[in-house]
Short mmCIF file of C-alpha atoms and ligand atoms in Angstrom, two decimals:
data_model
loop_
_atom_site.label_atom_id
_atom_site.label_comp_id
_atom_site.label_asym_id
_atom_site.label_seq_id
_atom_site.Cartn_x
_atom_site.Cartn_y
_atom_site.Cartn_z
CA MET A 59 0.00 0.00 0.00
CA LEU A 60 1.24 3.51 -0.80
CA SER A 61 2.17 5.90 2.03
CA SER A 62 0.41 9.29 2.36
CA GLN A 63 3.44 10.98 0.82
CA ASP A 64 3.57 8.58 -2.16
CA ILE A 65 -0.12 9.15 -2.86
CA MET A 66 0.28 12.93 -2.74
CA ASP A 67 3.37 12.83 -4.97
CA LYS A 68 1.55 10.76 -7.59
CA GLY A 69 -1.45 13.08 -7.31
CA GLN A 70 0.70 16.17 -7.96
CA ASN A 71 2.18 14.46 -11.02
CA TYR A 72 -0.92 12.98 -12.60
CA VAL A 73 -4.12 14.62 -11.34
CA MET A 74 -5.14 17.92 -12.89
CA ASN A 75 -4.42 20.86 -10.67
CA THR A 76 -7.95 22.15 -10.01
CA TYR A 77 -8.24 21.69 -6.24
CA GLY A 78 -6.47 23.34 -3.32
CA ARG A 79 -6.21 20.08 -1.40
CA PHE A 80 -5.18 19.60 2.21
CA PRO A 81 -1.95 17.56 2.44
CA ILE A 82 -3.55 14.37 3.70
CA SER A 83 -4.64 11.21 1.93
CA LEU A 84 -7.60 9.32 3.36
CA VAL A 85 -8.00 5.58 3.02
CA LYS A 86 -10.86 4.46 5.25
CA GLY A 87 -13.80 5.75 7.26
CA GLN A 88 -16.21 4.53 9.91
CA GLY A 89 -19.05 6.64 11.25
CA THR A 90 -17.73 10.15 12.01
CA PHE A 91 -14.06 9.07 11.79
CA VAL A 92 -11.63 8.73 8.88
CA TRP A 93 -8.04 7.47 8.74
CA ASP A 94 -5.17 8.53 6.50
CA ALA A 95 -2.71 6.27 4.72
CA ASP A 96 -0.35 6.52 7.72
CA ASP A 97 -3.18 5.38 10.03
CA LYS A 98 -3.72 8.78 11.68
CA GLN A 99 -7.34 9.15 12.85
CA TYR A 100 -9.47 12.27 12.25
CA LEU A 101 -12.89 13.33 13.49
CA ASP A 102 -14.67 14.26 10.28
CA PHE A 103 -16.81 17.39 10.54
CA VAL A 104 -16.64 17.91 6.76
CA ALA A 105 -18.37 14.62 5.87
CA GLY A 106 -17.50 14.88 2.19
CA ILE A 107 -18.71 18.53 2.26
CA ALA A 108 -22.14 17.95 3.82
CA THR A 109 -22.60 14.71 1.93
CA CYS A 110 -22.00 11.60 4.07
CA ALA A 111 -25.30 12.03 5.91
CA LEU A 112 -25.00 8.76 7.84
CA GLY A 113 -21.23 8.92 8.25
CA HIS A 114 -18.71 6.66 6.55
CA SER A 115 -19.49 3.07 5.57
CA ALA A 116 -22.97 3.23 7.12
CA PRO A 117 -24.08 -0.44 7.32
CA GLU A 118 -27.58 0.30 5.92
CA LEU A 119 -26.12 2.03 2.85
CA VAL A 120 -23.41 -0.58 2.34
CA GLU A 121 -26.18 -3.18 2.38
CA ALA A 122 -28.40 -1.24 -0.07
CA LEU A 123 -25.49 -0.61 -2.44
CA THR A 124 -23.99 -4.11 -2.40
CA GLU A 125 -27.38 -5.80 -2.66
CA GLN A 126 -28.08 -3.73 -5.78
CA ALA A 127 -24.51 -4.25 -7.09
CA SER A 128 -25.06 -7.99 -7.20
CA LYS A 129 -28.32 -7.55 -9.18
CA LEU A 130 -28.02 -4.74 -11.75
CA TRP A 131 -25.53 -1.86 -12.03
CA HIS A 132 -26.57 0.21 -14.95
CA VAL A 133 -29.01 0.15 -17.85
CA SER A 134 -29.52 3.86 -18.75
CA ASN A 135 -32.81 5.72 -18.74
CA LEU A 136 -34.11 3.88 -21.78
CA TYR A 137 -35.80 1.53 -19.29
CA TRP A 138 -37.72 1.73 -16.00
CA ILE A 139 -36.02 0.56 -12.81
CA GLU A 140 -37.67 -0.04 -9.45
CA PRO A 141 -35.20 1.81 -7.17
CA GLN A 142 -35.53 4.99 -9.26
CA VAL A 143 -39.32 5.05 -9.41
CA GLU A 144 -39.56 4.31 -5.68
CA LEU A 145 -37.06 7.05 -4.88
CA ALA A 146 -39.06 9.47 -7.03
CA GLU A 147 -42.28 8.46 -5.29
CA LYS A 148 -40.78 9.06 -1.83
CA LEU A 149 -39.26 12.43 -2.76
CA VAL A 150 -42.52 13.57 -4.34
CA GLU A 151 -44.44 12.53 -1.23
CA LEU A 152 -41.98 14.35 1.08
CA SER A 153 -41.74 17.51 -1.00
CA GLY A 154 -45.38 18.17 -1.88
CA LEU A 155 -44.19 18.52 -5.50
CA GLY A 156 -45.14 16.37 -8.50
CA LYS A 157 -42.26 14.79 -10.44
CA ALA A 158 -38.54 13.98 -10.07
CA PHE A 159 -35.66 14.08 -12.55
CA PHE A 160 -32.37 12.39 -11.61
CA CYS A 161 -28.81 13.32 -12.46
CA ASN A 162 -25.39 12.93 -10.85
CA SER A 163 -24.45 16.15 -9.07
CA GLY A 164 -25.65 19.47 -7.71
CA ALA A 165 -24.52 21.46 -10.72
CA GLU A 166 -26.43 19.13 -13.02
CA ALA A 167 -29.55 19.39 -10.86
CA ASN A 168 -29.36 23.18 -11.17
CA GLU A 169 -28.68 22.96 -14.92
CA ALA A 170 -31.83 20.87 -15.19
CA ALA A 171 -33.80 23.46 -13.20
CA ILE A 172 -32.53 26.33 -15.38
CA LYS A 173 -33.41 24.43 -18.55
CA LEU A 174 -36.84 23.46 -17.20
CA ALA A 175 -37.68 27.06 -16.27
CA ARG A 176 -36.77 28.25 -19.77
CA LYS A 177 -38.55 25.41 -21.55
CA TYR A 178 -41.68 25.85 -19.43
CA PHE A 179 -42.18 29.38 -20.77
CA TYR A 180 -41.04 28.41 -24.28
CA ARG A 181 -43.88 25.87 -24.37
CA LYS A 182 -46.25 28.58 -23.21
CA LYS A 183 -44.98 30.71 -26.11
CA GLN A 184 -43.68 33.38 -23.74
CA ASN A 185 -40.27 34.94 -24.29
CA ARG A 186 -39.13 34.53 -20.68
CA TYR A 187 -35.59 33.27 -20.10
CA GLU A 188 -33.93 35.48 -17.50
CA ILE A 189 -33.07 34.04 -14.08
CA ILE A 190 -32.61 36.14 -10.97
CA SER A 191 -30.06 34.65 -8.57
CA PHE A 192 -28.24 36.22 -5.62
CA LYS A 193 -24.92 37.78 -4.72
CA ASP A 194 -22.71 35.39 -2.69
CA SER A 195 -24.71 32.38 -3.90
CA PHE A 196 -23.16 29.15 -5.15
CA HIS A 197 -24.87 26.92 -7.70
CA GLY A 198 -22.09 24.85 -9.32
CA ARG A 199 -19.25 24.86 -11.85
CA THR A 200 -20.85 24.21 -15.23
CA LEU A 201 -21.02 27.26 -17.44
CA ALA A 202 -24.69 27.98 -16.69
CA THR A 203 -24.47 27.28 -12.96
CA VAL A 204 -21.23 29.21 -12.53
CA THR A 205 -22.98 32.10 -14.25
CA ALA A 206 -25.91 31.75 -11.83
CA THR A 207 -23.39 31.79 -8.97
CA GLY A 208 -23.21 35.36 -7.67
CA GLN A 209 -19.46 35.40 -6.98
CA THR A 210 -17.06 36.74 -9.58
CA LYS A 211 -14.11 34.68 -8.23
CA TYR A 212 -15.69 31.53 -9.70
CA GLN A 213 -16.39 33.19 -13.06
CA GLU A 214 -13.08 34.88 -13.82
CA GLY A 215 -11.50 33.70 -17.07
CA PHE A 216 -14.57 31.87 -18.34
CA ALA A 217 -16.10 34.69 -20.35
CA PRO A 218 -18.32 34.89 -22.25
CA LEU A 219 -20.65 33.66 -19.51
CA MET A 220 -24.20 32.48 -20.21
CA PRO A 221 -26.59 35.27 -21.10
CA GLY A 222 -29.80 35.65 -19.08
CA PHE A 223 -28.67 35.89 -15.46
CA VAL A 224 -28.97 38.86 -13.09
CA TYR A 225 -28.12 39.12 -9.40
CA ALA A 226 -30.10 40.52 -6.49
CA GLU A 227 -29.07 41.15 -2.88
CA TYR A 228 -29.80 38.20 -0.58
CA ASN A 229 -32.49 38.95 2.01
CA ASP A 230 -33.48 42.17 0.21
CA ILE A 231 -36.84 41.74 -1.52
CA SER A 232 -36.84 45.23 -3.05
CA SER A 233 -33.59 44.44 -4.88
CA VAL A 234 -35.37 41.43 -6.42
CA GLU A 235 -38.45 43.43 -7.39
CA LYS A 236 -36.26 45.93 -9.23
CA LEU A 237 -34.83 43.17 -11.45
CA ILE A 238 -38.16 41.63 -12.53
CA ASN A 239 -39.12 42.35 -16.12
CA ASP A 240 -41.05 40.75 -18.98
CA GLN A 241 -38.18 38.35 -19.69
CA THR A 242 -37.86 37.00 -16.13
CA CYS A 243 -38.67 33.29 -15.91
CA ALA A 244 -37.47 32.29 -12.45
CA ILE A 245 -35.82 33.19 -9.17
CA LEU A 246 -33.08 30.78 -8.06
CA VAL A 247 -32.16 30.90 -4.37
CA GLU A 248 -30.50 28.86 -1.63
CA PRO A 249 -32.73 28.88 1.48
CA ILE A 250 -29.41 28.97 3.35
CA GLN A 251 -26.37 30.13 1.44
CA GLY A 252 -23.73 27.44 1.99
CA GLU A 253 -20.46 28.19 0.18
CA GLY A 254 -21.16 31.91 0.48
CA GLY A 255 -20.62 31.74 4.25
CA VAL A 256 -23.47 29.70 5.82
CA ARG A 257 -26.02 32.52 5.70
CA PRO A 258 -29.62 31.60 6.49
CA SER A 259 -32.31 33.60 4.73
CA ASP A 260 -34.15 36.03 7.01
CA PRO A 261 -37.58 35.02 8.32
CA GLY A 262 -40.15 36.06 5.73
CA PHE A 263 -37.71 36.46 2.82
CA LEU A 264 -38.53 33.14 1.14
CA GLN A 265 -42.25 33.76 1.63
CA ALA A 266 -41.88 37.21 0.10
CA LEU A 267 -40.10 35.62 -2.88
CA SER A 268 -42.89 33.06 -3.19
CA GLN A 269 -45.56 35.77 -3.19
CA LEU A 270 -43.60 37.78 -5.73
CA CYS A 271 -43.28 34.74 -8.02
CA GLN A 272 -47.00 34.03 -7.79
CA ARG A 273 -47.87 37.66 -8.51
CA GLU A 274 -45.55 37.80 -11.53
CA GLY A 275 -46.36 34.27 -12.79
CA ILE A 276 -42.73 33.14 -12.63
CA LEU A 277 -41.09 30.07 -11.11
CA LEU A 278 -39.42 29.83 -7.71
CA ILE A 279 -36.42 27.47 -7.61
CA PHE A 280 -34.78 26.49 -4.33
CA ASP A 281 -31.24 25.15 -4.52
CA GLU A 282 -31.15 22.69 -1.61
CA VAL A 283 -28.05 20.89 -2.84
CA GLN A 284 -26.27 21.72 0.43
CA CYS A 285 -29.08 22.46 2.87
CA GLY A 286 -31.57 19.74 1.83
CA VAL A 287 -32.05 16.07 2.82
CA GLY A 288 -32.27 16.61 6.56
CA ARG A 289 -29.21 18.83 6.98
CA THR A 290 -31.17 21.62 8.71
CA GLY A 291 -33.42 19.34 10.78
CA SER A 292 -36.34 19.18 8.35
CA PHE A 293 -36.14 16.97 5.26
CA PHE A 294 -36.23 20.03 2.99
CA ALA A 295 -34.84 23.26 4.45
CA TYR A 296 -37.86 25.13 3.05
CA GLN A 297 -40.14 23.17 5.38
CA GLY A 298 -38.51 25.07 8.23
CA TYR A 299 -39.56 28.31 6.51
CA ASP A 300 -43.13 27.28 5.75
CA VAL A 301 -42.97 27.85 2.01
CA THR A 302 -42.94 25.53 -1.03
CA PRO A 303 -41.08 26.25 -4.28
CA ASP A 304 -42.07 25.25 -7.83
CA ILE A 305 -38.73 23.47 -8.28
CA VAL A 306 -36.14 22.21 -5.79
CA THR A 307 -32.70 20.75 -6.46
CA LEU A 308 -30.87 18.18 -4.34
CA ALA A 309 -27.53 16.31 -4.45
CA LYS A 310 -24.75 15.94 -1.87
CA GLN A 311 -26.47 14.02 0.96
CA LEU A 312 -29.06 12.37 -1.27
CA GLY A 313 -26.79 9.37 -1.88
CA GLY A 314 -25.01 9.62 1.49
CA GLY A 315 -21.74 9.89 -0.47
CA PHE A 316 -22.78 7.98 -3.59
CA PRO A 317 -23.12 10.46 -6.48
CA ILE A 318 -26.71 11.37 -7.32
CA GLY A 319 -28.59 14.62 -7.90
CA ALA A 320 -32.27 15.34 -8.31
CA MET A 321 -34.58 18.07 -9.48
CA LEU A 322 -38.15 17.95 -8.19
CA ALA A 323 -40.87 20.08 -9.73
CA SER A 324 -44.58 20.69 -9.33
CA ASN A 325 -46.67 18.90 -11.96
CA GLU A 326 -47.33 22.27 -13.56
CA ALA A 327 -43.63 23.25 -13.81
CA ALA A 328 -42.66 19.68 -14.84
CA SER A 329 -45.00 19.97 -17.83
CA GLY A 330 -42.26 22.10 -19.40
CA PHE A 331 -40.30 18.95 -20.23
CA ALA A 332 -41.34 16.33 -22.80
CA PRO A 333 -39.40 13.19 -23.86
CA GLY A 334 -36.09 14.18 -25.43
CA ASP A 335 -35.90 17.60 -23.77
CA HIS A 336 -33.37 16.65 -21.11
CA ALA A 337 -31.41 13.53 -20.19
CA SER A 338 -28.52 11.95 -18.34
CA THR A 339 -26.97 8.55 -19.12
CA PHE A 340 -26.12 7.78 -15.51
CA GLY A 341 -28.83 9.89 -13.81
CA GLY A 342 -30.58 7.89 -11.06
CA ASN A 343 -28.94 4.63 -12.11
CA PRO A 344 -29.67 1.44 -10.13
CA LEU A 345 -26.71 1.75 -7.74
CA ALA A 346 -27.29 5.45 -6.99
CA ALA A 347 -31.07 5.15 -6.74
CA ALA A 348 -30.99 2.07 -4.47
CA THR A 349 -28.55 3.80 -2.12
CA ALA A 350 -30.52 7.06 -2.10
CA ARG A 351 -33.81 5.21 -1.63
CA ARG A 352 -32.47 3.66 1.59
CA LEU A 353 -30.93 6.94 2.75
CA VAL A 354 -34.12 8.92 2.21
CA LYS A 355 -36.15 6.31 4.07
CA ILE A 356 -33.87 6.69 7.12
CA VAL A 357 -33.31 10.45 7.07
CA SER A 358 -36.97 11.36 6.53
CA GLN A 359 -38.13 9.62 9.73
CA PRO A 360 -39.44 12.23 12.20
CA ALA A 361 -37.39 10.74 15.07
CA PHE A 362 -34.20 11.02 12.96
CA LEU A 363 -34.91 14.65 12.05
CA LYS A 364 -35.66 15.46 15.68
CA GLU A 365 -32.19 14.16 16.62
CA VAL A 366 -30.63 16.34 13.90
CA ARG A 367 -32.33 19.40 15.42
CA LYS A 368 -31.15 18.37 18.89
CA SER A 369 -27.55 17.81 17.74
CA GLY A 370 -27.62 21.06 15.77
CA GLN A 371 -28.77 23.00 18.81
CA ALA A 372 -26.14 21.31 21.00
CA LEU A 373 -23.36 22.15 18.53
CA HIS A 374 -24.62 25.71 18.13
CA ASP A 375 -24.72 26.18 21.94
CA LYS A 376 -21.23 24.77 22.42
CA LEU A 377 -19.78 27.00 19.70
CA THR A 378 -21.64 30.06 20.98
CA ALA A 379 -20.16 29.43 24.45
CA LEU A 380 -16.59 29.82 23.11
CA THR A 381 -15.09 33.06 24.34
CA ASP A 382 -12.65 34.26 21.72
CA ASN A 383 -12.96 37.86 20.65
CA ARG A 384 -12.08 36.91 17.06
CA ILE A 385 -15.42 35.07 16.79
CA ALA A 386 -17.87 37.46 15.14
CA GLU A 387 -20.93 35.20 14.83
CA VAL A 388 -22.12 31.59 15.07
CA ARG A 389 -24.99 30.93 12.65
CA GLY A 390 -26.82 28.29 10.67
CA ARG A 391 -29.62 25.77 11.02
CA GLY A 392 -29.54 22.17 12.20
CA LEU A 393 -26.14 20.68 11.39
CA LEU A 394 -25.14 23.33 8.88
CA ILE A 395 -23.27 25.76 11.09
CA GLY A 396 -20.76 28.48 10.30
CA VAL A 397 -18.47 30.29 12.72
CA GLU A 398 -17.51 33.66 11.29
CA LEU A 399 -14.26 35.15 12.52
CA THR A 400 -12.93 38.67 12.14
CA VAL A 401 -9.82 37.24 10.42
CA GLU A 402 -9.10 34.66 7.69
CA VAL A 403 -9.53 31.09 8.95
CA LYS A 404 -7.23 29.02 6.72
CA GLY A 405 -4.50 28.74 9.40
CA LEU A 406 -7.03 27.80 12.07
CA ILE A 407 -8.46 25.01 9.92
CA ASP A 408 -4.92 23.70 9.23
CA LEU A 409 -4.26 23.62 12.97
CA CYS A 410 -7.53 21.74 13.66
CA ILE A 411 -6.53 19.18 11.02
CA GLN A 412 -3.13 18.72 12.68
CA LYS A 413 -5.01 18.09 15.92
CA GLY A 414 -7.23 15.47 14.27
CA LEU A 415 -10.38 17.43 13.37
CA LEU A 416 -11.40 17.91 9.74
CA LEU A 417 -13.16 21.22 9.06
CA VAL A 418 -13.63 23.27 5.91
CA GLY A 419 -14.16 26.97 5.24
CA ALA A 420 -17.15 28.67 3.64
CA GLY A 421 -15.54 31.81 2.27
CA PRO A 422 -12.34 33.25 3.76
CA LYS A 423 -13.61 34.07 7.26
CA VAL A 424 -16.10 31.31 8.04
CA VAL A 425 -15.35 27.86 9.47
CA ARG A 426 -18.05 25.37 8.49
CA PHE A 427 -19.27 22.52 10.70
CA VAL A 428 -21.20 19.89 8.69
CA PRO A 429 -20.74 16.54 10.47
CA PRO A 430 -22.73 13.42 9.56
CA LEU A 431 -26.38 13.86 10.59
CA ASN A 432 -26.11 10.92 13.00
CA VAL A 433 -23.10 12.43 14.81
CA LYS A 434 -22.93 11.43 18.48
CA GLN A 435 -23.13 13.96 21.33
CA ILE A 436 -19.68 12.87 22.53
CA GLU A 437 -18.26 13.59 19.07
CA LEU A 438 -19.76 17.09 19.14
CA SER A 439 -18.01 17.71 22.47
CA GLN A 440 -14.72 16.27 21.16
CA ALA A 441 -14.83 18.45 18.05
CA VAL A 442 -15.58 21.64 19.96
CA ALA A 443 -12.83 20.81 22.48
CA ILE A 444 -10.28 20.49 19.63
CA PHE A 445 -11.57 23.67 18.01
CA ARG A 446 -11.29 25.54 21.33
CA GLU A 447 -7.73 24.29 21.88
CA ALA A 448 -6.77 25.29 18.32
CA LEU A 449 -8.29 28.73 18.80
CA GLN A 450 -6.31 29.21 22.03
CA GLU A 451 -3.02 28.28 20.34
CA TRP A 452 -3.66 30.07 17.07
CA ALA A 453 -2.03 33.45 16.64
CA PRO A 454 -2.18 34.43 12.94
C1 PLP B 246 -25.92 25.15 -2.93
C2 PLP B 246 -25.08 24.37 -3.89
N1 PLP B 246 -25.51 24.21 -5.16
C3 PLP B 246 -24.79 23.51 -6.04
C4 PLP B 246 -23.58 22.95 -5.71
C5 PLP B 246 -22.82 22.18 -6.74
O1 PLP B 246 -22.87 20.82 -6.44
P1 PLP B 246 -21.86 19.78 -7.15
O2 PLP B 246 -20.49 20.08 -6.63
O3 PLP B 246 -22.38 18.43 -6.72
O4 PLP B 246 -21.99 19.99 -8.61
C6 PLP B 246 -23.10 23.09 -4.41
C7 PLP B 246 -21.78 22.53 -4.04
O5 PLP B 246 -21.19 22.89 -3.06
C8 PLP B 246 -23.86 23.83 -3.47
O6 PLP B 246 -23.43 24.01 -2.23
#
């Protein structure tokens, strides 16, 4: 077996240089813990960037995946498969929406939503194509989703970007109203901005957007790629805000670490697509759908979601109790929590990693805590203890 150093050396030589990776190489995981190639153990509060909802190697998901692997791996969407239709049925039932489309990632789910919004109005013979998204949002890295992303650092060098996107101020309804015109087809928004710094929407903002969309006859799209599938303590984050969109996108946690994305839409919005309008060879394939079907069944149970809310509150309380005057704010919902500091956090995260705690930033000054949803109380205490110790030692 290769050592950590050997793996990193090969990676530098052969893997394209698109990621700013931490200098560790992970080889196995169990629950909330992972181990590197030199057998060092880490408490994982990144969880594959809010993805491994049940931790690493969750027995229920291993069972669902391997059971399916011994039956049928892949056939394409030319045929019907039971795990996919059952997953769609469950997501439709949970969301209050009408139909599901499956793909492989968050960016693809948002691409699908953008295309559906445009096609919906095209079929109605209305020239509406413009999408309003928000400053500091993040929607993915394809050309359309990076254009929808309201952060120029992700767009630089990729011009010309996609036409038909404009950006409003998050939590400012009047800034949205000013951008609406006869070409507007949809508003695309994260109920909680994730990559942009773990910023929850203000109470009433999503409802105001919903009313605005109804008044103007345009579609409301929620990007729940990061905040959906139980992460905030309700299955969909929007359920905590008492509002339902026309379209919602999911990925990350949906497969508990196995790649799958989904776009759900009301029956009305879904009528924008007809056979041949959109497709994905791998989207919702047997392995992904069987794994996601089992994950959704577990995560959507009320008792499971109640525990997420309890753990989220406990983590929030522990972080709020830290007394370091560089901490500006602790915010988030459920187990999507950001600690904003007055200074850049890269060095602090590096120190936590050295001490055996994996964390990731959300923008330059925010440390993000997104452990598995079934994280244990003792692990929350251990993580905060390491974070506190790192804070005490850290002098940037
Ligand atoms: C809100 C949101 N949308 C979309 C994406 C893109 O997802 P993916 O990396 O799976 O394409 C992300 C990824 O971080 C995200 O947080």
